Short mmCIF file of C-alpha atoms in Angstrom, two decimals:
data_model
loop_
_atom_site.label_atom_id
_atom_site.label_comp_id
_atom_site.label_asym_id
_atom_site.label_seq_id
_atom_site.Cartn_x
_atom_site.Cartn_y
_atom_site.Cartn_z
CA MET A 205 10.38 -89.54 -43.62
CA VAL A 206 11.21 -88.44 -40.28
CA ASN A 207 10.20 -90.88 -37.50
CA LYS A 208 8.67 -90.10 -34.18
CA SER A 209 11.80 -90.73 -32.14
CA THR A 210 13.76 -88.36 -34.40
CA ASN A 211 11.25 -85.62 -34.14
CA SER A 212 10.92 -86.17 -30.44
CA GLN A 213 14.65 -85.91 -30.07
CA ASN A 214 14.80 -82.67 -32.06
CA MET A 215 12.18 -81.29 -29.84
CA ILE A 216 14.21 -82.30 -26.65
CA THR A 217 17.32 -80.74 -28.27
CA LYS A 218 15.53 -77.43 -29.20
CA GLU A 219 14.10 -77.20 -25.77
CA SER A 220 17.42 -77.97 -23.99
CA ILE A 221 19.25 -75.27 -26.18
CA PHE A 222 16.50 -72.69 -25.37
CA THR A 223 16.55 -73.47 -21.71
CA ALA A 224 20.38 -73.34 -21.71
CA LEU A 225 20.35 -69.84 -23.43
CA MET A 226 17.80 -68.58 -20.83
CA ILE A 227 19.96 -69.69 -18.03
CA LEU A 228 22.99 -68.04 -19.49
CA MET A 229 21.17 -64.97 -20.31
CA GLU A 230 20.43 -64.40 -16.66
CA LYS A 231 24.15 -64.42 -15.93
CA LYS A 232 25.61 -62.58 -18.81
CA ASN A 233 24.74 -60.53 -21.87
CA PHE A 234 23.50 -62.24 -24.96
CA LYS A 235 26.40 -60.92 -27.15
CA GLU A 236 28.86 -62.36 -24.68
CA ILE A 237 27.38 -65.88 -24.79
CA SER A 238 29.09 -68.44 -27.33
CA ILE A 239 27.57 -71.09 -29.11
CA THR A 240 30.06 -73.61 -27.38
CA GLU A 241 28.67 -72.26 -23.99
CA ILE A 242 25.03 -72.94 -25.06
CA ALA A 243 25.74 -76.42 -26.34
CA LYS A 244 27.88 -77.30 -23.25
CA LYS A 245 25.11 -76.00 -20.89
CA ALA A 246 22.32 -77.79 -22.96
CA GLY A 247 24.37 -81.00 -23.05
CA VAL A 248 24.50 -81.34 -26.71
CA SER A 249 27.20 -81.17 -29.34
CA ARG A 250 28.06 -78.14 -31.41
CA MET A 251 26.99 -80.23 -34.31
CA ALA A 252 23.52 -80.77 -32.78
CA PHE A 253 23.34 -77.07 -32.29
CA TYR A 254 24.06 -76.43 -35.91
CA ARG A 255 21.68 -78.99 -37.10
CA THR A 256 18.99 -77.18 -35.47
CA TYR A 257 19.97 -73.54 -35.70
CA ASN A 258 22.24 -71.27 -37.96
CA MET A 259 23.04 -68.79 -35.22
CA LYS A 260 22.21 -68.21 -31.70
CA GLU A 261 19.61 -65.44 -32.49
CA ASP A 262 17.69 -68.33 -34.18
CA ILE A 263 17.02 -69.68 -30.81
CA ILE A 264 15.06 -66.70 -29.66
CA THR A 265 13.15 -66.09 -33.11
CA THR A 266 12.29 -69.77 -33.57
CA TYR A 267 10.85 -69.83 -30.03
CA ILE A 268 8.87 -66.58 -30.36
CA ASP A 269 7.54 -67.84 -33.80
CA GLU A 270 6.33 -71.11 -32.10
CA LEU A 271 4.82 -68.95 -29.22
CA PHE A 272 2.92 -66.76 -31.67
CA HIS A 273 1.90 -69.77 -33.80
CA LYS A 274 0.24 -71.38 -30.69
CA TYR A 275 -1.34 -68.10 -29.76
CA SER A 276 -2.75 -67.53 -33.34
CA LYS A 277 -3.91 -71.25 -33.63
CA GLU A 278 -5.85 -70.81 -30.38
CA ILE A 279 -7.40 -67.39 -31.58
CA LEU A 280 -8.37 -69.01 -34.74
CA SER A 281 -9.99 -72.05 -33.14
CA ASP A 282 -12.72 -69.71 -31.80
CA ASP A 283 -15.48 -68.65 -34.21
CA LYS A 284 -16.38 -65.45 -32.25
CA ILE A 285 -13.80 -62.56 -32.35
CA ASP A 286 -13.64 -61.31 -28.74
CA ASN A 287 -11.01 -58.50 -28.01
CA TYR A 288 -10.94 -59.10 -24.53
CA LYS A 289 -10.50 -62.77 -24.58
CA ASN A 290 -7.88 -62.51 -27.11
CA LEU A 291 -5.94 -59.98 -25.07
CA LEU A 292 -6.37 -61.98 -21.95
CA LEU A 293 -4.81 -64.85 -23.94
CA TYR A 294 -1.88 -62.64 -25.14
CA PHE A 295 -0.99 -61.52 -21.70
CA SER A 296 -1.26 -65.00 -20.19
CA TYR A 297 0.97 -66.52 -22.93
CA PHE A 298 3.60 -63.85 -22.18
CA ARG A 299 3.34 -64.16 -18.50
CA LYS A 300 4.02 -68.08 -18.82
CA HIS A 301 7.22 -66.90 -20.67
CA GLU A 302 8.33 -64.01 -18.29
CA ARG A 303 11.84 -65.47 -18.26
CA LEU A 304 12.17 -64.99 -22.04
CA ILE A 305 10.77 -61.43 -21.92
CA SER A 306 12.94 -60.44 -18.97
CA ASN A 307 16.03 -61.76 -20.65
CA LEU A 308 15.23 -59.87 -23.88
CA VAL A 309 14.72 -56.63 -21.72
CA ASN A 310 18.00 -57.13 -19.97
CA SER A 311 20.07 -58.06 -23.07
CA ASN A 312 18.40 -55.13 -25.11
CA LEU A 313 16.86 -57.53 -27.66
CA LEU A 314 13.29 -56.61 -27.53
CA ASN A 315 13.40 -55.64 -31.30
CA MET A 316 13.31 -59.38 -32.08
CA LEU A 317 9.91 -59.55 -30.09
CA LEU A 318 8.60 -56.45 -31.96
CA GLU A 319 9.47 -58.04 -35.40
CA LYS A 320 7.64 -61.19 -34.61
CA CYS A 321 4.66 -59.42 -32.99
CA ILE A 322 4.05 -57.29 -36.23
CA GLU A 323 4.68 -60.48 -38.29
CA SER A 324 2.21 -62.42 -36.35
CA PHE A 325 -0.62 -59.67 -36.38
CA HIS A 326 -0.24 -59.35 -40.01
CA VAL A 327 -0.77 -63.11 -40.52
CA LEU A 328 -3.69 -62.98 -38.02
CA SER A 329 -5.26 -60.16 -39.82
CA ARG A 330 -5.54 -62.27 -42.91
CA ASP A 331 -7.34 -64.96 -41.08
CA VAL A 332 -9.39 -62.99 -38.79
CA ALA A 333 -11.81 -60.33 -40.02
CA CYS A 334 -10.87 -57.03 -38.64
CA ASN A 335 -13.86 -55.81 -36.63
CA LYS A 336 -13.45 -52.33 -38.02
CA SER A 337 -14.23 -51.91 -41.75
CA PHE A 338 -11.03 -50.41 -43.09
CA SER A 339 -9.74 -50.13 -46.56
CA GLN A 340 -6.78 -52.49 -47.19
CA GLU A 341 -4.37 -49.55 -46.75
CA LYS A 342 -5.86 -48.42 -43.59
CA GLN A 343 -6.08 -51.91 -42.13
CA LYS A 344 -2.23 -52.20 -42.69
CA TYR A 345 -1.70 -49.09 -40.52
CA TRP A 346 -4.19 -50.26 -38.14
CA ILE A 347 -2.26 -53.57 -37.58
CA GLU A 348 1.17 -51.74 -37.24
CA PHE A 349 -0.80 -49.46 -34.46
CA ILE A 350 -2.19 -52.41 -32.68
CA ALA A 351 0.99 -54.60 -32.86
CA GLY A 352 3.26 -51.62 -31.89
CA GLY A 353 0.99 -50.74 -28.94
CA LEU A 354 0.49 -54.32 -27.65
CA TYR A 355 4.37 -54.69 -27.95
CA HIS A 356 4.94 -51.48 -25.88
CA VAL A 357 2.31 -52.37 -23.35
CA LEU A 358 3.93 -55.77 -22.91
CA THR A 359 7.37 -54.50 -22.53
CA GLU A 360 6.41 -51.94 -19.93
CA TRP A 361 4.37 -54.34 -18.05
CA ALA A 362 7.36 -56.85 -18.18
CA LYS A 363 9.84 -54.06 -17.08
CA SER A 364 7.52 -53.30 -14.02
CA GLY A 365 7.73 -56.98 -13.04
CA MET A 366 4.20 -58.00 -14.51
CA LYS A 367 2.63 -56.87 -11.12
CA GLU A 368 -0.77 -56.44 -12.73
CA SER A 369 -3.03 -59.49 -13.48
CA ASP A 370 -3.48 -60.75 -16.94
CA ASP A 371 -7.20 -59.97 -16.60
CA TYR A 372 -6.46 -56.38 -15.55
CA MET A 373 -4.12 -55.75 -18.54
CA ALA A 374 -6.67 -57.29 -20.96
CA LYS A 375 -9.41 -55.02 -19.60
CA ILE A 376 -7.14 -51.87 -19.98
CA VAL A 377 -6.06 -52.58 -23.46
CA SER A 378 -9.53 -53.63 -24.57
CA SER A 379 -11.00 -50.43 -23.38
CA LEU A 380 -8.31 -48.63 -25.16
CA ILE A 381 -8.99 -50.27 -28.36
CA MET A 382 -12.83 -49.74 -28.03
CA GLU A 383 -12.58 -46.08 -27.15
#
C-alpha cells in the first residue's frame, strides 16, 4: 500500500520533472535534451526519473493524459451536455497550459497532442451521448472529425499567440459544429 507521503513525493517528482522539461524546451529542441539534463534541472536523480518514466516522451504524454482526464471528469460531472460550455472549458484548459502547447509547437511534437486528443474524445463519446443520432460507424468518423478539428483550431490559435479569448474561440467552434 502506498502511503500519502510517498504519493505526495511522487507527485512532486513528476511536477519537478515536467517543469524542468518545459524550461529546457524553451531553450533547446526536445530531441537535444537528455534525461540527465532533465533530472539535474528538476533536482532529482536519474533513478527517480526512471522510477517515474521510461523515456522523456512519457513526461509529455503523461501530462497530457492527466490534463484530458481532468477535462473529461469536469465534463462528465455536468448532467447537461452543452457544446459551448464544453468548448469554453477546452480552450481555458489549454490556455492554462500555453507553455506546453508552445513548446510542442516549437519542437514539432504536436502529434503527441493529436493522439491524446483523439483518444480522449473516443473515451468521452462512450460516456457522453452524442447529441447527433449516428450509427456506431458514423459516430466513429464524427469523433475523428471533431477531434481533428479541435486539435487544428487549438494549434492555430496557439501559433497565433492565443490572442482571442476562450469565450470567442468557444463561440466560433460551437457555431461551426451547430451549422
